[in-house]
PDB file of C-alpha atoms in Angstrom:
ATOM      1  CA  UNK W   1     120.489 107.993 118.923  1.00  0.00           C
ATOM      2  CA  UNK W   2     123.076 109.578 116.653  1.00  0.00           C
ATOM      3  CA  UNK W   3     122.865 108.647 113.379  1.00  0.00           C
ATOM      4  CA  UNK W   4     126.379 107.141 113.810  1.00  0.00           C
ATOM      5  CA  UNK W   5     126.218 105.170 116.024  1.00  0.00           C
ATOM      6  CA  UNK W   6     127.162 102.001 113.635  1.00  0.00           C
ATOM      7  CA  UNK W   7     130.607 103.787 112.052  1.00  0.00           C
ATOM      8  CA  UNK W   8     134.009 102.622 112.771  1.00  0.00           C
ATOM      9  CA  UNK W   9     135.814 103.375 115.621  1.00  0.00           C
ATOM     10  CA  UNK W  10     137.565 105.933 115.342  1.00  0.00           C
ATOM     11  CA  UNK W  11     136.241 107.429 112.882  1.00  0.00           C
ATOM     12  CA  UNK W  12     134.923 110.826 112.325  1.00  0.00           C
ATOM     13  CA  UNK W  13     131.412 111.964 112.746  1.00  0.00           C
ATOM     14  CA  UNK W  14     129.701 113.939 110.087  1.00  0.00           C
ATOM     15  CA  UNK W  15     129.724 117.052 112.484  1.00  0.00           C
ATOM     16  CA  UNK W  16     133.484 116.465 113.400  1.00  0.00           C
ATOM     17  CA  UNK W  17     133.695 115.866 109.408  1.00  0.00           C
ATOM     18  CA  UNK W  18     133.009 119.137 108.677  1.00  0.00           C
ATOM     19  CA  UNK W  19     134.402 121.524 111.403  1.00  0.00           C
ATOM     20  CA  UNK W  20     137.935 119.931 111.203  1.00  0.00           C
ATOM     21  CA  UNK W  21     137.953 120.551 106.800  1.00  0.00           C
ATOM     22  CA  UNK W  22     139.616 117.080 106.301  1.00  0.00           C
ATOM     23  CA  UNK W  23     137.904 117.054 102.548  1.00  0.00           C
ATOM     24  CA  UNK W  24     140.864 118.285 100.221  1.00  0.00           C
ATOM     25  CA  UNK W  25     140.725 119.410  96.679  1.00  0.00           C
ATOM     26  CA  UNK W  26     143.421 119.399  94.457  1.00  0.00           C
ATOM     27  CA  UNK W  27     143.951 123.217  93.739  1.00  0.00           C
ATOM     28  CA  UNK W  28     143.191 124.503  96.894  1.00  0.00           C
ATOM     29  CA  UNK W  29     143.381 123.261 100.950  1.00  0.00           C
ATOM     30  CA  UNK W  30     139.520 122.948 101.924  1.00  0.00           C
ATOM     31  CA  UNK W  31     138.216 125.140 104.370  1.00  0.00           C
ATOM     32  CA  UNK W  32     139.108 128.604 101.490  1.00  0.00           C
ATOM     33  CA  UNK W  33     135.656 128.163 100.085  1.00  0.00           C
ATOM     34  CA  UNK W  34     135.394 129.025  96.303  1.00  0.00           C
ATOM     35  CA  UNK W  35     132.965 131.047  95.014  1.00  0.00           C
ATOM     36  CA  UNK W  36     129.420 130.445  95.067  1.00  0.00           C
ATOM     37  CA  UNK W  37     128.455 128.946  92.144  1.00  0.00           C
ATOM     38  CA  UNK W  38     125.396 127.158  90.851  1.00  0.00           C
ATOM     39  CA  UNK W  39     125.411 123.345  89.781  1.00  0.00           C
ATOM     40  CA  UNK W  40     123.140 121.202  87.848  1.00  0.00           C
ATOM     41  CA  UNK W  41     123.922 117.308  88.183  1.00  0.00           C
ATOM     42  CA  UNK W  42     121.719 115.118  85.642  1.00  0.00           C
ATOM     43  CA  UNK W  43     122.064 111.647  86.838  1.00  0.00           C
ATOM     44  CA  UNK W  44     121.086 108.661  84.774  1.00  0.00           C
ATOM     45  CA  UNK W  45     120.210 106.608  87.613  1.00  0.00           C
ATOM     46  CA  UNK W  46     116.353 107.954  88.884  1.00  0.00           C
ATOM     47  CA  UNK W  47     116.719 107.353  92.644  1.00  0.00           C
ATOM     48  CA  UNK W  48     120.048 106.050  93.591  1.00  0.00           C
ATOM     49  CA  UNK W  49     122.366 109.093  92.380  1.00  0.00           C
ATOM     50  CA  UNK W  50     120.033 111.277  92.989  1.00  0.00           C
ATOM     51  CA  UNK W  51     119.353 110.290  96.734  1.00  0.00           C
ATOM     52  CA  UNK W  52     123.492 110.502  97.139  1.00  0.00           C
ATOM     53  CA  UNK W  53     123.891 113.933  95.760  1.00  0.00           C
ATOM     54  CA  UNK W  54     120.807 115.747  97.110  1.00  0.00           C
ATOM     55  CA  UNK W  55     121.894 114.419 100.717  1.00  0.00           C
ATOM     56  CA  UNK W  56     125.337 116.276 100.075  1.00  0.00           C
ATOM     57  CA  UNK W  57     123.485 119.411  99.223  1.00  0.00           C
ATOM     58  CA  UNK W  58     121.450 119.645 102.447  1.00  0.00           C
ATOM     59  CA  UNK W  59     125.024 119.528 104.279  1.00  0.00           C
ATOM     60  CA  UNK W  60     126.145 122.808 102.593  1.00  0.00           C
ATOM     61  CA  UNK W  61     125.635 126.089 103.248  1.00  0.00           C
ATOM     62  CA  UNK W  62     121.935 127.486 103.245  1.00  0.00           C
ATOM     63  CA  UNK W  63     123.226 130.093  99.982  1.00  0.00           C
ATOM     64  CA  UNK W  64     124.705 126.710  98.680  1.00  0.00           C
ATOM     65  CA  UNK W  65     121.534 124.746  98.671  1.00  0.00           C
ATOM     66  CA  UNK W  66     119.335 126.372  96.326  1.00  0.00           C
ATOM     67  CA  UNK W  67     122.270 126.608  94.039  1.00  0.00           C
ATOM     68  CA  UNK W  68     122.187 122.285  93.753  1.00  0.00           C
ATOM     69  CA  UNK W  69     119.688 121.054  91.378  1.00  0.00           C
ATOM     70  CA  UNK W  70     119.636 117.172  91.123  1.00  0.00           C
ATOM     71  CA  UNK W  71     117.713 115.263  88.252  1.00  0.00           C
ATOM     72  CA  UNK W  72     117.366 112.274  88.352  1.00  0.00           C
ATOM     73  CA  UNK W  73     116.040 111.296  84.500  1.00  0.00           C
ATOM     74  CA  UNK W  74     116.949 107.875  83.785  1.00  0.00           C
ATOM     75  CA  UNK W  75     118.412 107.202  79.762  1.00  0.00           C
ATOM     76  CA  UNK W  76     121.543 106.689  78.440  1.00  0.00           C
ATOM     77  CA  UNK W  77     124.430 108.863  78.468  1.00  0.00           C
ATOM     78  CA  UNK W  78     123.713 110.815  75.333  1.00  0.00           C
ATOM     79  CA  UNK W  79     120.067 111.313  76.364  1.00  0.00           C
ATOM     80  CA  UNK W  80     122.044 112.774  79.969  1.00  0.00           C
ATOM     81  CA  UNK W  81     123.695 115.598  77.397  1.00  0.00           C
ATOM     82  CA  UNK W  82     120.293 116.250  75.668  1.00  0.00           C
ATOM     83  CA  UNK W  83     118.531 116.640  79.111  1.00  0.00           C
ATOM     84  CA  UNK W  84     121.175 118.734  80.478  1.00  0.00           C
ATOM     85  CA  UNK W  85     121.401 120.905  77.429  1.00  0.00           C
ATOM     86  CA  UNK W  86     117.397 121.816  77.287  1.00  0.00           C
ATOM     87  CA  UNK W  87     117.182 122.767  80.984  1.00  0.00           C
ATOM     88  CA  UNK W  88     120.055 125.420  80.204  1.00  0.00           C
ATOM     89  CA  UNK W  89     118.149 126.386  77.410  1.00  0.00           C
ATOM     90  CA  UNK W  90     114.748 126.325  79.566  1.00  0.00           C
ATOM     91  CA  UNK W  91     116.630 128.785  82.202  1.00  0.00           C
ATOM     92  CA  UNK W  92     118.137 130.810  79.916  1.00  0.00           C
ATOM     93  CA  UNK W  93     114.498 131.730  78.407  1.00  0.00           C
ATOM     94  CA  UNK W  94     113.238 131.922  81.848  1.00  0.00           C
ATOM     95  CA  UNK W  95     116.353 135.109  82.647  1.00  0.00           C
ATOM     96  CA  UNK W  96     117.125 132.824  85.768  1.00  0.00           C
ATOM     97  CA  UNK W  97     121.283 132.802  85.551  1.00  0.00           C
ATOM     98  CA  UNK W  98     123.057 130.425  83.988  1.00  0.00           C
ATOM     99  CA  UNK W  99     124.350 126.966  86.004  1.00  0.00           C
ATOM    100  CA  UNK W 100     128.345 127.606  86.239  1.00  0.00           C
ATOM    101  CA  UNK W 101     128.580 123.717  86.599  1.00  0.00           C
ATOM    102  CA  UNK W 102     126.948 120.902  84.714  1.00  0.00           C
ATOM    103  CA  UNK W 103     127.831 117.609  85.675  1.00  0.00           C
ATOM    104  CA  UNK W 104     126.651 114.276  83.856  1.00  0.00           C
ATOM    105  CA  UNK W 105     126.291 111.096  86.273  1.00  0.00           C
ATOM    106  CA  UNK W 106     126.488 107.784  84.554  1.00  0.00           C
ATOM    107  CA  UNK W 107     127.761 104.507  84.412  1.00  0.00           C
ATOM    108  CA  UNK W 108     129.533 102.080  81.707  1.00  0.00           C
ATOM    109  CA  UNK W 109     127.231  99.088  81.669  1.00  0.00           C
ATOM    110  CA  UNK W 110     126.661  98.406  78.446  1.00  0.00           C
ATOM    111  CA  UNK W 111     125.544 102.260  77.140  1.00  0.00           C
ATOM    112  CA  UNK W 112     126.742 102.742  73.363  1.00  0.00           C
ATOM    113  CA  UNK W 113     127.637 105.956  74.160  1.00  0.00           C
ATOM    114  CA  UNK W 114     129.536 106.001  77.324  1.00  0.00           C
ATOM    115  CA  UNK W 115     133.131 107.343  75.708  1.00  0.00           C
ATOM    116  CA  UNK W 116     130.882 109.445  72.961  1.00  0.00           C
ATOM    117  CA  UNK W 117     129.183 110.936  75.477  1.00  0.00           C
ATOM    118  CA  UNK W 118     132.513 112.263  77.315  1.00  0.00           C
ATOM    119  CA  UNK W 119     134.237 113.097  73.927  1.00  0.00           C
ATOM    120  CA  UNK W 120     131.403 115.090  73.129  1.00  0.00           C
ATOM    121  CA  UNK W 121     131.304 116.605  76.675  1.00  0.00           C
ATOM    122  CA  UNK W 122     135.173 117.806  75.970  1.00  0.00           C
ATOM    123  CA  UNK W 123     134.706 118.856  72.522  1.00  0.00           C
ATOM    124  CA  UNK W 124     131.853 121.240  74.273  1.00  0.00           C
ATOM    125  CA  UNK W 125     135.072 122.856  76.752  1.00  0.00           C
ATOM    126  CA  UNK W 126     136.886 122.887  74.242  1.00  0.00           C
ATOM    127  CA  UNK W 127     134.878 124.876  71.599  1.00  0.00           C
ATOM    128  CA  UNK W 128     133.734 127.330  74.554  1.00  0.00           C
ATOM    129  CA  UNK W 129     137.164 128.122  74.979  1.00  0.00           C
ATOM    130  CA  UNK W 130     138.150 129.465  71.896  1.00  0.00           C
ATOM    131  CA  UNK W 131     134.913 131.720  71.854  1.00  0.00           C
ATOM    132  CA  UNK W 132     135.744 135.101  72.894  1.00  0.00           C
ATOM    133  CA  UNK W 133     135.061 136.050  76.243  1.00  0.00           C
ATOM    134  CA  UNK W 134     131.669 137.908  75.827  1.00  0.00           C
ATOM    135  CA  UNK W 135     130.471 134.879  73.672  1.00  0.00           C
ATOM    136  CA  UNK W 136     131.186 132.271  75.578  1.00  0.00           C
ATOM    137  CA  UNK W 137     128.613 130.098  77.592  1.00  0.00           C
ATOM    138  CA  UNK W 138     128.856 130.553  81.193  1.00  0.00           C
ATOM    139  CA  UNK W 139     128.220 126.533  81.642  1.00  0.00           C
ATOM    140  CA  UNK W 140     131.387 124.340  82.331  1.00  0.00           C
ATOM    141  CA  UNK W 141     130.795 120.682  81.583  1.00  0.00           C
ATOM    142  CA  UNK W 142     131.780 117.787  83.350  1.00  0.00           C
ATOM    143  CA  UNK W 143     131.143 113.996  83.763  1.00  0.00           C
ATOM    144  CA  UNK W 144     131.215 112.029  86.489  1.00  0.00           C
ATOM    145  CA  UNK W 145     131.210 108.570  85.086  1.00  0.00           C
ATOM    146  CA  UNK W 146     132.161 105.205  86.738  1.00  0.00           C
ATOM    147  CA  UNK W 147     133.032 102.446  85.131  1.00  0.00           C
ATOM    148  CA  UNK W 148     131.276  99.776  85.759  1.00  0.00           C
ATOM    149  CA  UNK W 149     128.931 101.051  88.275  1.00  0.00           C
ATOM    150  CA  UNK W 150     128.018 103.599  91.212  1.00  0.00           C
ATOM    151  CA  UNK W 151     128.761 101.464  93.545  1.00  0.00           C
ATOM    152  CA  UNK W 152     132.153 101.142  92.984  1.00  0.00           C
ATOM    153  CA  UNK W 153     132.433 104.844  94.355  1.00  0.00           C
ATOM    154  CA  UNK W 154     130.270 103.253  97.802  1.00  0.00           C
ATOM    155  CA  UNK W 155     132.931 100.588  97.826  1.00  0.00           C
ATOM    156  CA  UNK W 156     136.112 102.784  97.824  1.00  0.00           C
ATOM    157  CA  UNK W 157     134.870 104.070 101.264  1.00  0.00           C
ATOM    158  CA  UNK W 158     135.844 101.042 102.796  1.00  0.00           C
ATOM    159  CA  UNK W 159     138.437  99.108 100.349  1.00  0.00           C
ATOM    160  CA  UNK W 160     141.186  99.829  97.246  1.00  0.00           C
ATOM    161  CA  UNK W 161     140.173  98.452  94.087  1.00  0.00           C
ATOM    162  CA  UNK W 162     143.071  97.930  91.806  1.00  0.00           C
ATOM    163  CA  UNK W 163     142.092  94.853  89.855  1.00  0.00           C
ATOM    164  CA  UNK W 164     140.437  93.727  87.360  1.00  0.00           C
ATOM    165  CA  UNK W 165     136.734  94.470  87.007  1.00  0.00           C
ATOM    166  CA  UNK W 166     133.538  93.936  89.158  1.00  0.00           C
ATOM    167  CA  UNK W 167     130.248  93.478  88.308  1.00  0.00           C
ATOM    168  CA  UNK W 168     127.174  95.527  89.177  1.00  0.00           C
ATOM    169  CA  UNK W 169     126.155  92.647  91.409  1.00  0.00           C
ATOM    170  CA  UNK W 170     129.200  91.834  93.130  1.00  0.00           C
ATOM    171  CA  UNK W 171     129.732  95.518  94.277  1.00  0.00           C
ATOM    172  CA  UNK W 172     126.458  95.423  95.801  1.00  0.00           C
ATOM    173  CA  UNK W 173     127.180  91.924  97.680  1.00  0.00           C
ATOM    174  CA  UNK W 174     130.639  93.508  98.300  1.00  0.00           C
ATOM    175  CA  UNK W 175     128.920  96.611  99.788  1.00  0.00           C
ATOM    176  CA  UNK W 176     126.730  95.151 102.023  1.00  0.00           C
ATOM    177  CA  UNK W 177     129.035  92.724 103.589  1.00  0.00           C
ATOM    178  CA  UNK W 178     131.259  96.174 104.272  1.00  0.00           C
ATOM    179  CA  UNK W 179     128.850  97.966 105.883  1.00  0.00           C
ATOM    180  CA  UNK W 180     127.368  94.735 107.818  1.00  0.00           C
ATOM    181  CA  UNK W 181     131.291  93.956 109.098  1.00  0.00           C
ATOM    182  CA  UNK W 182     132.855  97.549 108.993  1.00  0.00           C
ATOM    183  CA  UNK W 183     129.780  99.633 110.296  1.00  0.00           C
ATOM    184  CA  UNK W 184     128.504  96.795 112.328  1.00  0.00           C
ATOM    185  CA  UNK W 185     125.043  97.370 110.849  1.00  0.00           C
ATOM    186  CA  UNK W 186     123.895  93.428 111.317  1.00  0.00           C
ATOM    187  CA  UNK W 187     121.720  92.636 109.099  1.00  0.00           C
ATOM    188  CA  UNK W 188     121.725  95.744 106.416  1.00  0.00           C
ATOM    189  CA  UNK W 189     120.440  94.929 102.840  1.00  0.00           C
ATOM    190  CA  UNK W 190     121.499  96.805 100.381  1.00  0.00           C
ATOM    191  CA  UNK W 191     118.949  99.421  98.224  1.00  0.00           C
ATOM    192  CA  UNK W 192     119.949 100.921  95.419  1.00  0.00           C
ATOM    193  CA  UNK W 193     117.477 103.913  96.852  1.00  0.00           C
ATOM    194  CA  UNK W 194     118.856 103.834 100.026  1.00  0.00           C
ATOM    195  CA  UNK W 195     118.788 107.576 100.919  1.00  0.00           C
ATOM    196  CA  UNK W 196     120.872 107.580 103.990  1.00  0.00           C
ATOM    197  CA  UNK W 197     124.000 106.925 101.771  1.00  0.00           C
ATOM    198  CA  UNK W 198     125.950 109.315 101.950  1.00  0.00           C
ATOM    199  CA  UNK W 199     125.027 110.185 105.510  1.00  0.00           C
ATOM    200  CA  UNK W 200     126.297 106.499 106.667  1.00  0.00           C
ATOM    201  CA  UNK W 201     129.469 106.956 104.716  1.00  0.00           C
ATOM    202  CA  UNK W 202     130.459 110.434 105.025  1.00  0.00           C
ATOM    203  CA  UNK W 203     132.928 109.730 108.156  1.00  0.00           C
ATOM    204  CA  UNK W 204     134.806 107.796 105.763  1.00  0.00           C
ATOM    205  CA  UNK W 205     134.752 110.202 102.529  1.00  0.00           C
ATOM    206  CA  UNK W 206     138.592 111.226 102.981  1.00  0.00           C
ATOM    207  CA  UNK W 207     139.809 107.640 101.810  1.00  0.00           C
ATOM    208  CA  UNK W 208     137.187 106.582  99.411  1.00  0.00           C
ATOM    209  CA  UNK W 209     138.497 110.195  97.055  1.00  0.00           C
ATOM    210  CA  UNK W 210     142.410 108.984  98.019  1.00  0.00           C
ATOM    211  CA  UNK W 211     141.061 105.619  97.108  1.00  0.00           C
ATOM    212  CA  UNK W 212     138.819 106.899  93.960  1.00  0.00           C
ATOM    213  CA  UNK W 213     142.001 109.260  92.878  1.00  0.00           C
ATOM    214  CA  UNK W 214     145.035 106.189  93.128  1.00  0.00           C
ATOM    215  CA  UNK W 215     142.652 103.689  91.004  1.00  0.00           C
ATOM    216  CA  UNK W 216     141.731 106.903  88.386  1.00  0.00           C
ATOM    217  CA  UNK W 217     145.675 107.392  87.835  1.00  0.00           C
ATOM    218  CA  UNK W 218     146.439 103.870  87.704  1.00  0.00           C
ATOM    219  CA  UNK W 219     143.732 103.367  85.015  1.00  0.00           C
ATOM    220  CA  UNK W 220     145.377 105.658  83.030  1.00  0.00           C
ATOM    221  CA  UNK W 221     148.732 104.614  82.931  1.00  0.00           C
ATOM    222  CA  UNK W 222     147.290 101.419  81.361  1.00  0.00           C
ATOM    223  CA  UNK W 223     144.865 102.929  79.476  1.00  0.00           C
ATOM    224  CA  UNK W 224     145.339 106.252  78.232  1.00  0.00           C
ATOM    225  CA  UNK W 225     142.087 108.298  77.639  1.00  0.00           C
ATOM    226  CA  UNK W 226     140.528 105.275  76.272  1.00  0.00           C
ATOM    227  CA  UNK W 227     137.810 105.456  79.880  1.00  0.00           C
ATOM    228  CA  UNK W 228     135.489 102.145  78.842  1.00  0.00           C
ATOM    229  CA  UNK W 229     138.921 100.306  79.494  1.00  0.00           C
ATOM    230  CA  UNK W 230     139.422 101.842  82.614  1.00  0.00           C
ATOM    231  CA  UNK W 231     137.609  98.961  84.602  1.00  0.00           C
ATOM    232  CA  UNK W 232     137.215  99.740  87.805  1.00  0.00           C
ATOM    233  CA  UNK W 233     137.368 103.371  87.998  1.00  0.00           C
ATOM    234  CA  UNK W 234     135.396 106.104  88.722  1.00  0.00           C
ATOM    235  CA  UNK W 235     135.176 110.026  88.558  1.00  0.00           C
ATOM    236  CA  UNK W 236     132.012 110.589  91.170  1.00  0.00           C
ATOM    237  CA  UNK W 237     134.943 111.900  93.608  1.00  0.00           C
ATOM    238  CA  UNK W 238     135.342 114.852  91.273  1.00  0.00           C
ATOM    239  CA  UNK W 239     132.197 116.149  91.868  1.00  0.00           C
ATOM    240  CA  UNK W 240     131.820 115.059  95.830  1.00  0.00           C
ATOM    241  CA  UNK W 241     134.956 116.921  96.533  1.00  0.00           C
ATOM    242  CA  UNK W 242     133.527 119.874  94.313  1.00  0.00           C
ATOM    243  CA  UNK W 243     130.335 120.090  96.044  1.00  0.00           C
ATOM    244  CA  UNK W 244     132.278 119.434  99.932  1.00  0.00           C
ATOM    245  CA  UNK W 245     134.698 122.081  99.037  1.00  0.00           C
ATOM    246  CA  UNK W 246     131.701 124.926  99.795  1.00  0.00           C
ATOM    247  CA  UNK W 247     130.900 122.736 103.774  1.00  0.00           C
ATOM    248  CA  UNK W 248     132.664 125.825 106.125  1.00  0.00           C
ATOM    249  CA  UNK W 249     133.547 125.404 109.975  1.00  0.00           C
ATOM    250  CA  UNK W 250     130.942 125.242 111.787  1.00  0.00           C
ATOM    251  CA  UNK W 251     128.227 124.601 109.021  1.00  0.00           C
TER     252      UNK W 251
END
């Protein structure tokens, strides 16, 4: 049985998904594959994030996949940064090359240092930039935060989300009446450690970044840069259209 078989009509199967390059990135058309580079995504979540990401990874290109590491640690933004920062200094020690992309995954909740956390992540750009070239870190940072939870990114797949904001709880009661209704999957209970995730949603990937992107910009025309205001919005499409960007025809 295909492990379809429950998606929309109409839509696209993960197969079809990547041979016709419908994922899109803003600086380039996909399908012109950028250059290999590796990534390391610390996720504060230990199973849910984790599961999500490490599924995308085993779609990409076999030199792609050992170029994806995924923690999953658990902690609070800040600890996220900490984490990140001693495995570059762990692979650095061990001469393995440097990751080109660092990406922190993490929610709002209630964390104390959600908007420290991504000041401090720009202020690290920011001083790398004005080193000169032969001192400066290899490592871009990024963070892929969503405000108030994951599962808002799950959500977009199927629905906008313009409005005010969600609970944790209601996006996972919203979630599983999508994918009961929409992917005709009677009876599906949601787990946060589901690990067929992305797999079940991928046909539907194309909206849920359009989706992601329209609620981002919104967000900040109301907000600014102030990002624990920006409720609902995420930034997890940043880093799935990243990582899709490398799928090629025929992968």
């Amino acid at each position: 049985m295909s492990a379809f078989v429950g998606s929309v009509a109409g839509e696209l199967s993960l197969e079809s998904f990547k041979r016709q390059h419908i994922i899109r990135t803003q600086k380039r058309p996909f399908g012109n594959q950028p250059k290999r580079r590796s990534f390391l995504i610390v996720c504060e979540g230990e199973q849910t994030e984790p599961n999500y990401f490490r599924a995308i990874a085993k779609c990409l290109p076999r030199n792609m996949i050992e170029n994806v590491v995924v923690d999953g640690v658990g902690g609070t933004p800040d600890y996220l940064l900490r984490y990140a920062q001693s495995k570059i200094a762990e692979r650095k020690k061990q001469g393995q090359p440097s990751y080109y992309h660092v990406w922190l995954v993490f929610d709002r909740d209630n964390f104390e240092h959600f908007t420290e956390t991504i000041v401090a992540v720009e202020k690290q750009n920011e001083a790398n930039a004005r080193l000169d070239a032969a001192q400066r870190p290899v490592e871009h940072w990024h963070c892929a935060w969503s405000n108030e939870a994951f599962e808002l990114w799950y959500i977009l797949h199927f629905r906008e989300q313009l409005g005010g904001g969600v609970s944790r709880v209601r996006y996972q009661e919203m979630l599983q009446s999508d994918i009961r209704n929409q992917l005709k999957e009677v009876g599906y209970v949601y787990r946060k450690n589901d690990s067929f995730m992305f797999r079940r949603l991928a046909p539907l990937t194309l909206g849920a970044i359009d989706r992601a992107e329209r609620g981002l910009r919104r967000q900040q025309e109301a907000h600014g840069q102030d990002c624990a205001s920006m409720n609902p919005a995420t930034c997890v499409h940043l880093l799935v259209r990243d990582l899709l960007a490398y799928m090629r025809k025929g992968q």
